[in-house]
Structure formats: C-alpha cells, structure tokens
Amino acid sequence: MAFDYDLFVIGGGSGGVRAARVAAATGARVALAEESRYGGTCVIRGCVPKKLMVFASEFPAEMEAAQSYGWTVHAGGFDWTGFRTHLHSELDRLEGIYRNLLKNSGVTTFDARARLSDAHTVALSTGESVTAKHILIATGGRPIRPELPGAEHGIVSDDIFHLEELPKSILVVGGGYIACEFACILNGLGVEVTQYYRGAQILRGFDEEARGLVSEDMIENGIDVRLGTNILDIRAEEGGYVVKPTSGAEKRFDKIFFATGRRPNSGDLGLEELGVRLGRNGQIEVDEYSQTAVPSIYAIGDVTDRVNLTPVAIREGMAFVETVFNGNPTPVDHDLIPTAIFTQPEIGTVGLSEEAARDIEPIEVYCTSFRPMKTAFIGGTGRVLMKLVVSQATRRVLGCHIVAPGAGEMIQMAGIAVKMGATKEDFDRVCAVHPTMSEELVTMKAPMRKS
Ligand code: NDP
C-alpha cells in the first residue's frame, strides 16, 4: 500500500520535533501536526519560561549579597508586565526557531488537531485525511487540578506565565518539582508564598537529606511550608480565595496554584478504538522501543509517562528513528538520568537516593554539608550538601546528590562519571578544583555512615 508519508508525528514538542527532523534526515517523508504552539510544554509553558523566571527571581537575594560585598545596590520594584512581555517575545522567537527547524528539514507541518481513524490514517481538524506507514504520538501531558470543592478557582502551571499581575499572596499546593520550583520563584519575586504539601516532607522520592535541606532553606527564605496539610475546600471572596485546610484555621490568598501532578494527553486520539493500550493514568503503554500494541503506532515523551523530562523525550524520539528508519533496534536507556530541580538552592541528582540504595545492598555514605565561601563571607545561613552513595561491594558510586546554587550545572558533569560506572576511588583520583563547592565531591575521605 502506498502511503502519503513514511512518518506522521502528532505533537510538536521537543520529542516530536526531534523525531520528525531526524527521521526526515534519513530521507523519509515526514509530516507533523500540532494543534497549539510549536515547542510544546518545555519551550512554551515549562522548562524555558520557568528557568527565565528563576533567573528573574534570584536578583533580590543577589543584590542583598552585593551590598555585603561592598556595592551600593538594591532591588527596586519588579516590573512583572515588562518582564512578561519580554518573556513572551522570547518564547515567540523560540517557537519560530522550532518551525524553521521543521521546515528546513523538509517536514510538512499541519497546524491542526490530529486523530487516528485507523492504524495508518490520521484525520485532521482541517478536514484533511492523510496516511502514513508509521505514526508517532508525542502529545505530552497537562497539569491537573485535584478533585475538591472550589478547585476551579485555582490556576495551574500553564497559567502562571500569563498572569495580568503578580498576586500579593499565593497558596502553592503540592510538593513535587513544579510546586517547589514555583514556590521559590514567586517568593523571590516578592510574593508572599504559602505551600501546602499533604505528605511528611516535600520532594518525595528524592534523597531524604537533600530534600530536608531544601525544605529548611525554603522556610529560611520566607516560604511558609505547611507539611501534612491539604485543602478541604476553597471559596471565592472579594478579589481572593478563602481556603479551609485539613489542619489549622481558614486563610485567605490572592491566588491558589495547583502543582498537583500532570496527566498524559492521550484522550480523543482514537487510540483505544484501534487497540492501543492505555495505563491507569491514561499513559500510552509502549515497549522498550516505544512501540504500542498496534505495530504501526509508536509513542514517546510524557504521553507515555516513563521519565517525564525533555531530554528523555528527545532521546526516546532518536531511539525510535534509529529503530524504525535506520534498521538498528535501539532500546531507550532510562537508567542513571541526571536531573535538577530549580529550587533555591537547586538540587542536582543522579542515581539512587541513600534510602533506595540501602534497600538494595550494603552502602557507604560520604557527605558533607557546609556554608559555602560566598555565603559565609556575608554571614548568610544557607548551607550546601555534597553527597555520594557508594556500593560497599563494587565501590561504584550509586548516587550523587548536590544541594547548592548551580547544582544543575554540577550534576551534569558528575552524571558522566556516575553513568560511566565510576567508583569512589575514581572520584578520589581526581584533583580538586579549589576553591569551589563541588571540590568536596573528590575530597571526602571517610564515610559518614555505613548501612
Ligand atoms: P509531581 O508528580 O512531581 O508532584 C505532584 C505533587 O502534587 C506531589 O507532591 C503530590 O503529592 C501532590 N498531589 C498530587 N495529587 C494531589 C492532591 N489530590 N492533593 C494534594 N496534593 C496532591 O508533579 P509535578 O506537577 O510537580 O511535575 C510533573 C513532572 O514534570 C515531574 O515529575 C517531572 O518529571 C517534570 N518536571 C521536571 C522539572 C525539572 O526537571 N526541573 C520541572 C518541572 C516538572 P504526593 O507526593 O503525596 O503524591
């Protein structure tokens, strides 16, 4: 059967665009449909605008520090409207780059919603219908609100970049990546931030010592972190919202921000009718080659809810092309992925937490927590953490956890060593870069504890 295209990609985010471009470079005829903006969550309503907001939010603390370093400076008012305009023009520029990358790669694009009508046919909201030998779903995910009375009053991460004005006070609900990053960002921008998290400590799943330190610093920086707290209901009241929490008295906030998780965008794509299996959370179930139960249909990125990170979606897209278009079956390697949470201070992490590692095998823990030079000089209280979790049997570094300004940059480098299987002794053989915070990673002599 002759198809219109060799590959039809649904979704123009980081994963879909990369897969389309790389497939086109093999000589394949490729088309891509995007119903919203090119660049997807990461570029338009996630990592990129978030990181720019992180930069904006760090200036007040930097300026306070600058005074102690002898500068006559102070952070005046923050011009949210001016920043937002600049932010969106930058996002427009980046979206333009994404469109051009596709065009220059020879990928045909459709600004339309796509739905599968059979295993090789895509129906577009423009009324067109096209066929393809392979179909790749890369439709990402979306933020969800919890089910509780008044939840419709809350905003989600998609909305935060479009606020008309910054609120005076905000309640951030959740304790994951997004909740903690935005609690820090908004606090830095001068918003009075309260954070409710239903569990015992924020950032569940991360190394306990690391999450504890970040939590302490967030509180020290002025965020009112309420653990073991959730919302019973919300009611609107003159320009704000009154929240009834599970513990403590009712409180009024200008805005409520739900960062209570995300769900895969797998609805209304015609998938289940064709026999594509979806998991409990709506994620498309795929094998190690990103292939669904229907052989012509593949899926990558957040819609598969494996590891929901942009660089992972990109790698899944490239492995898909290698498998399908280069005849070289390539499973996606989801092991030892370094990642960072852009809280203040940041967490950079790769491999197993101390708690996860000690459940698997006997370990040694090397760690140190201290006030870095820049902070100590000005009498600041913020501490950093450098930690290695080491296998007693193989000496391999099973996990590396850093809490520090710039931890995201540091963990990228440490991640190379950990991925290569470096032992504690390999770390020790590396000469320190002095004076830095990360030199501690190669100078910790005795284990803090064994378990
Ligand atoms: P997470 O799943 O990380 O966190 C969701 C949080 O909301 C958890 O603390 C969860 O609590 C809480 N929660 C869930 N349901 C409810 C409820 N009904 N009531 C109250 N609290 C609730 O999701 P995020 O939205 O923060 O992030 C999604 C993903 O996006 C991340 O896992 C990550 O992969 C990616 N991401 C990565 C970033 C980065 O690399 N820097 C930045 C932002 C996102 P509990 O712990 O009890 O389940």
XYZ file of C-alpha atoms and ligand atoms in Angstrom:
499
model
C 0.000 0.000 0.000
C 1.297 3.467 -0.891
C 1.198 5.933 1.977
C 1.254 9.734 1.819
C 4.106 9.787 4.342
C 6.602 7.386 5.874
C 6.057 9.006 9.279
C 3.309 11.146 10.758
C 4.140 12.725 14.111
C 1.341 14.006 16.338
C 2.669 16.695 18.656
C 5.230 19.451 18.047
C 7.016 19.438 21.400
C 10.679 18.651 21.986
C 10.316 14.892 21.433
C 8.061 15.043 18.379
C 10.048 17.751 16.615
C 13.355 15.973 17.167
C 11.987 12.637 15.936
C 10.465 14.301 12.840
C 13.701 16.091 11.943
C 15.960 13.112 12.475
C 13.607 10.835 10.545
C 13.476 13.330 7.655
C 17.281 13.387 7.604
C 17.229 9.659 6.755
C 15.308 10.519 3.590
C 11.888 9.607 4.997
C 8.801 11.641 4.001
C 7.653 13.137 7.289
C 4.666 15.224 8.413
C 3.821 16.624 11.828
C 0.601 18.024 13.293
C 0.488 20.460 16.214
C -2.777 21.925 17.469
C -1.244 24.581 19.687
C 2.243 26.092 19.682
C 5.437 24.504 18.386
C 7.930 23.778 21.149
C 5.407 22.115 23.451
C 5.476 22.121 27.224
C 9.219 22.642 27.632
C 9.580 25.670 25.381
C 6.180 27.327 25.678
C 4.870 26.579 29.171
C 7.522 24.704 31.095
C 11.296 24.471 31.422
C 12.223 27.542 29.360
C 9.869 30.228 30.737
C 10.277 28.670 34.196
C 14.078 28.990 34.050
C 13.813 32.609 32.884
C 11.562 33.244 35.880
C 14.133 31.545 38.115
C 16.748 33.995 36.830
C 14.415 36.942 37.442
C 13.638 35.766 40.958
C 17.263 35.382 42.035
C 18.170 39.074 41.760
C 16.865 40.353 45.128
C 18.998 37.869 47.100
C 21.962 38.575 44.832
C 21.571 42.294 45.378
C 21.359 41.851 49.111
C 24.567 39.858 48.918
C 26.108 42.503 46.671
C 25.657 45.094 49.415
C 27.681 42.959 51.803
C 30.324 42.703 49.107
C 30.593 46.486 49.055
C 28.147 47.501 46.329
C 25.588 50.216 46.703
C 22.647 48.489 45.058
C 19.157 47.453 45.964
C 16.358 45.654 44.160
C 13.685 48.252 43.472
C 10.265 47.127 42.286
C 9.858 44.199 39.926
C 8.133 45.116 36.667
C 6.123 41.954 36.014
C 4.407 43.369 32.926
C 7.705 44.381 31.352
C 9.251 41.014 32.175
C 6.217 39.104 30.888
C 6.278 40.969 27.571
C 9.972 40.205 27.158
C 9.372 36.588 28.176
C 6.664 36.058 25.589
C 8.643 37.671 22.807
C 11.452 35.258 23.638
C 9.018 32.335 23.503
C 7.756 33.600 20.117
C 11.346 33.681 18.893
C 11.967 30.124 20.087
C 8.732 28.889 18.546
C 9.851 30.435 15.261
C 13.106 28.505 15.512
C 11.185 25.255 16.028
C 9.007 25.933 12.995
C 12.061 26.756 10.883
C 13.896 23.651 12.009
C 10.999 21.557 10.760
C 10.694 23.481 7.512
C 14.418 23.322 6.804
C 14.386 19.587 7.490
C 11.688 19.095 4.865
C 8.976 18.129 7.354
C 5.431 19.054 6.252
C 3.542 20.691 9.116
C -0.179 20.892 9.807
C -1.412 23.452 12.354
C -4.294 21.215 13.328
C -5.534 18.665 15.815
C -4.963 15.096 14.674
C -6.900 11.936 15.449
C -6.284 8.398 14.287
C -9.016 6.857 12.173
C -7.140 3.624 11.560
C -3.681 2.217 12.198
C -2.250 4.187 9.249
C -4.658 7.108 8.797
C -4.720 10.464 10.530
C -7.797 12.701 10.366
C -7.002 16.384 10.819
C -9.272 19.057 12.264
C -8.892 20.907 8.950
C -10.923 18.124 7.324
C -7.943 16.548 5.577
C -7.049 12.909 5.983
C -3.542 11.560 5.412
C -1.936 8.155 5.570
C 1.435 7.134 6.947
C 3.418 3.931 7.282
C 4.344 4.812 10.869
C 2.628 7.092 13.352
C 4.381 8.623 16.344
C 2.328 10.046 19.200
C 4.211 12.751 21.104
C 1.360 14.717 22.590
C 2.865 15.287 26.049
C 0.878 15.904 29.203
C -1.034 18.600 31.007
C -1.352 19.820 34.591
C -4.303 18.557 36.615
C -6.313 20.024 39.479
C -7.291 17.854 42.439
C -10.956 16.976 42.878
C -12.186 19.196 45.688
C -14.872 21.841 46.133
C -13.707 25.118 44.576
C -10.751 23.602 42.681
C -11.854 25.514 39.583
C -10.679 28.713 41.300
C -7.047 27.581 41.210
C -4.539 28.206 38.463
C -2.039 25.654 37.109
C 1.487 25.999 35.757
C 0.240 26.804 32.213
C -1.451 29.931 33.590
C 1.399 31.342 35.630
C 3.208 32.847 32.639
C 0.101 34.807 31.624
C -0.903 36.436 34.913
C -2.095 40.013 34.454
C -0.283 40.944 37.636
C 1.652 39.163 40.338
C -0.541 38.414 43.352
C 0.425 39.724 46.783
C -0.105 36.286 48.282
C -0.358 32.805 46.810
C -1.005 29.300 48.065
C 1.039 26.680 46.203
C -0.446 23.200 46.547
C 1.829 20.165 46.091
C 5.328 19.141 46.998
C 6.804 18.000 43.671
C 9.136 19.620 41.150
C 6.691 22.250 39.953
C 5.321 23.231 43.366
C 8.761 23.684 44.898
C 10.265 25.498 41.918
C 7.386 27.990 41.722
C 7.214 28.469 45.477
C 10.851 29.628 45.279
C 10.358 31.697 42.121
C 7.315 33.549 43.435
C 8.956 34.082 46.817
C 11.967 35.582 45.065
C 9.703 37.883 43.074
C 8.247 39.247 46.294
C 5.003 37.286 46.511
C 4.003 36.051 49.982
C 4.100 32.270 49.458
C 2.423 29.536 51.483
C 2.920 25.930 50.363
C 0.668 23.063 51.415
C 2.001 19.563 50.987
C -0.049 16.568 52.095
C 2.991 14.372 52.922
C 5.644 14.495 55.636
C 8.343 16.121 53.512
C 8.421 17.845 50.102
C 10.057 16.256 47.034
C 9.022 12.680 47.674
C 11.374 10.160 46.092
C 14.476 12.340 46.271
C 17.307 11.711 48.746
C 15.963 12.477 52.211
C 18.914 14.557 53.355
C 18.763 16.624 50.163
C 15.028 17.270 50.372
C 15.317 18.121 54.065
C 17.968 20.739 53.365
C 15.988 22.318 50.524
C 12.908 22.415 52.703
C 14.867 24.128 55.515
C 16.274 26.695 53.102
C 12.882 27.380 51.561
C 11.497 28.090 55.027
C 14.558 30.182 55.908
C 14.000 32.179 52.697
C 10.495 33.070 53.838
C 8.198 30.417 52.326
C 5.537 29.212 54.746
C 5.835 25.461 54.101
C 2.983 23.555 55.747
C 3.615 19.807 55.729
C 0.878 17.246 56.299
C -1.616 19.819 55.045
C -4.136 19.698 52.233
C -7.197 21.684 51.197
C -10.740 20.739 52.183
C -12.436 23.432 50.141
C -11.964 26.809 48.505
C -14.449 29.643 48.178
C -14.093 32.874 46.249
C -14.306 36.085 48.291
C -13.751 39.693 47.124
C -10.737 39.500 44.876
C -9.312 36.443 46.577
C -9.996 32.954 47.882
C -10.575 31.527 51.323
C -9.109 28.100 51.900
C -10.181 25.632 54.524
C -7.123 23.434 55.261
C -7.090 19.949 56.769
C -5.313 21.426 59.781
C -5.265 24.954 61.159
C -7.506 27.935 60.576
C -9.046 29.186 57.310
C -6.783 31.527 55.377
C -7.255 33.986 52.530
C -4.984 34.097 49.489
C -4.998 36.237 46.338
C -4.323 33.169 44.202
C -4.242 29.394 44.548
C -1.774 27.490 42.395
C -2.213 23.749 41.942
C 1.009 21.882 41.190
C -0.584 18.544 41.933
C 0.755 16.466 39.078
C 0.295 16.018 35.356
C -1.626 13.608 33.152
C -0.752 12.260 29.679
C -2.572 13.830 26.707
C -3.904 10.588 25.306
C -7.611 11.433 25.150
C -9.629 11.701 21.942
C -6.838 10.477 19.703
C -8.776 7.382 18.659
C -6.208 5.156 20.340
C -8.249 2.697 22.379
C -10.600 2.012 19.462
C -7.559 0.815 17.495
C -6.252 -1.423 20.259
C -3.544 0.861 21.666
C -3.379 0.108 25.390
C -3.585 2.909 27.937
C -2.484 2.652 31.564
C -4.419 3.776 34.650
C -3.191 7.342 34.378
C -4.006 7.466 30.662
C -0.401 6.821 29.638
C 0.183 5.042 26.339
C 1.758 1.680 27.041
C 4.837 1.014 24.940
C 7.665 -1.499 24.828
C 11.367 -0.676 25.156
C 11.354 0.523 21.522
C 8.420 2.898 22.201
C 6.112 0.680 20.124
C 2.476 0.344 21.169
C 0.286 -2.747 20.913
C -0.520 -1.619 17.325
C 2.700 -2.210 15.330
C 2.487 0.941 13.156
C 1.915 3.223 16.159
C 4.698 4.409 18.462
C 4.673 6.891 21.351
C 7.361 8.898 23.115
C 7.668 11.533 25.832
C 5.288 12.488 28.636
C 2.311 10.794 26.950
C 3.995 7.501 27.848
C 4.655 8.634 31.456
C 8.038 6.923 31.730
C 10.538 9.586 32.844
C 8.865 12.921 32.194
C 11.819 15.082 31.237
C 12.514 16.885 27.950
C 15.939 15.350 27.304
C 14.422 11.906 27.859
C 11.637 12.555 25.313
C 14.297 13.682 22.828
C 16.331 10.527 23.380
C 13.201 8.385 23.036
C 12.499 10.133 19.716
C 16.005 9.496 18.455
C 15.958 5.849 19.548
C 12.638 5.467 17.714
C 14.152 6.806 14.475
C 17.235 4.606 14.888
C 14.986 1.573 15.361
C 12.429 2.244 12.639
C 14.292 4.230 9.978
C 17.884 3.049 10.379
C 17.064 -0.614 10.962
C 19.028 -0.628 14.211
C 16.729 -1.673 17.091
C 17.681 0.692 19.918
C 16.011 0.442 23.318
C 15.770 3.607 25.346
C 18.180 3.742 28.255
C 16.292 5.132 31.256
C 18.992 4.295 33.767
C 21.027 6.901 35.698
C 19.398 10.032 34.315
C 20.774 13.168 35.951
C 18.173 15.777 36.789
C 17.873 19.096 38.576
C 15.143 20.864 40.475
C 15.490 24.609 40.127
C 14.571 25.476 43.670
C 16.645 27.981 45.616
C 19.030 26.322 46.340
C 18.895 23.842 43.456
C 19.037 20.064 43.800
C 21.081 18.100 41.303
C 20.756 14.365 41.490
C 21.761 11.209 39.646
C 21.271 7.590 40.623
C 19.882 6.153 43.816
C 18.945 8.015 46.965
C 20.551 6.736 50.173
C 17.206 5.211 51.184
C 16.690 3.375 47.878
C 20.300 2.160 47.704
C 20.411 0.744 51.230
C 17.312 -1.328 50.466
C 19.261 -2.989 47.657
C 22.771 -3.545 49.008
C 25.243 -2.542 51.750
C 26.407 1.039 51.160
C 28.724 3.719 52.440
C 27.558 7.315 52.538
C 30.010 10.148 52.050
C 28.519 13.531 52.671
C 29.254 16.988 53.834
C 27.066 19.986 54.468
C 28.583 23.421 54.929
C 28.169 27.143 54.387
C 29.916 27.958 51.108
C 32.532 30.683 50.989
C 30.319 33.222 49.234
C 27.592 32.842 51.878
C 29.877 32.614 54.908
C 31.581 35.889 53.929
C 28.334 37.796 54.307
C 27.136 35.942 57.384
C 24.416 34.073 55.476
C 22.926 30.868 56.846
C 22.311 28.833 53.663
C 24.152 25.524 53.575
C 25.039 23.277 50.661
C 25.197 19.478 50.516
C 27.564 17.207 48.588
C 26.764 13.519 48.905
C 27.917 10.256 47.382
C 26.183 6.928 47.950
C 28.702 4.142 47.360
C 28.334 0.371 46.996
C 30.407 -1.456 49.614
C 30.836 -4.439 47.321
C 31.747 -2.806 43.982
C 32.816 0.661 45.249
C 30.687 2.140 42.457
C 29.037 5.479 43.118
C 25.364 4.541 43.061
C 24.035 8.040 43.676
C 25.270 11.607 43.753
C 23.178 14.351 45.353
C 24.045 18.022 45.391
C 22.120 20.852 47.016
C 23.748 24.141 46.092
C 23.414 27.156 43.855
C 24.315 25.818 40.401
C 23.689 22.173 41.369
C 22.039 21.597 37.987
C 25.258 22.531 36.215
C 27.353 20.401 38.589
C 25.250 17.252 38.336
C 25.546 17.244 34.546
C 29.293 16.697 34.991
C 29.047 14.284 37.915
C 26.430 12.386 35.891
C 29.066 11.496 33.272
C 31.247 9.812 35.883
C 28.334 8.002 37.520
C 26.999 6.814 34.158
C 30.477 5.518 33.286
C 30.399 3.428 36.446
C 32.969 5.444 38.399
C 33.970 4.127 41.813
C 34.552 6.221 44.909
C 38.272 5.714 44.302
C 37.882 7.106 40.742
C 36.355 10.233 42.252
C 39.248 10.384 44.752
C 41.846 10.197 41.972
C 40.566 13.480 40.527
C 42.344 16.600 41.731
C 40.128 19.179 43.436
C 39.288 22.470 41.748
C 39.916 24.981 44.506
C 38.144 26.933 45.870
C 34.790 25.537 44.737
C 31.856 23.898 46.469
C 31.990 20.794 44.299
C 35.617 20.025 45.171
C 34.134 18.265 48.205
C 32.956 15.528 45.844
C 36.581 14.429 45.377
C 37.939 15.138 48.856
C 35.587 13.273 51.214
C 37.857 10.756 52.921
C 35.840 8.809 55.500
C 32.281 7.592 55.138
C 29.769 9.437 57.311
C 27.903 6.151 57.845
C 27.538 2.615 56.549
C 24.337 0.644 56.231
P 4.816 15.624 40.750
O 4.157 14.345 40.467
O 6.295 15.701 40.864
O 4.215 16.270 42.080
C 2.859 16.361 42.303
C 2.668 16.793 43.742
O 1.291 17.053 43.991
C 3.122 15.753 44.742
O 3.743 16.419 45.802
C 1.806 15.100 45.150
O 1.832 14.570 46.452
C 0.872 16.268 45.089
N -0.514 15.877 44.841
C -0.972 15.041 43.888
N -2.310 14.932 43.964
C -2.717 15.711 44.997
C -3.961 16.002 45.592
N -5.088 15.465 45.123
N -3.986 16.844 46.634
C -2.839 17.387 47.110
N -1.631 17.140 46.605
C -1.565 16.305 45.552
O 4.261 16.584 39.622
P 4.688 17.993 39.110
O 3.431 18.519 38.549
O 5.419 18.789 40.134
O 5.722 17.645 37.952
C 5.385 16.712 36.942
C 6.632 16.184 36.295
O 7.181 17.184 35.470
C 7.760 15.818 37.251
O 7.633 14.544 37.773
C 8.964 15.968 36.378
O 9.174 14.750 35.710
C 8.581 17.051 35.413
N 9.222 18.324 35.756
C 10.577 18.414 35.750
C 11.204 19.600 36.084
C 12.688 19.672 36.100
O 13.327 18.804 35.506
N 13.284 20.657 36.752
C 10.451 20.781 36.437
C 9.028 20.579 36.426
C 8.455 19.397 36.095
P 2.441 13.118 46.790
O 3.919 13.287 46.854
O 1.859 12.823 48.126
O 1.967 12.216 45.737
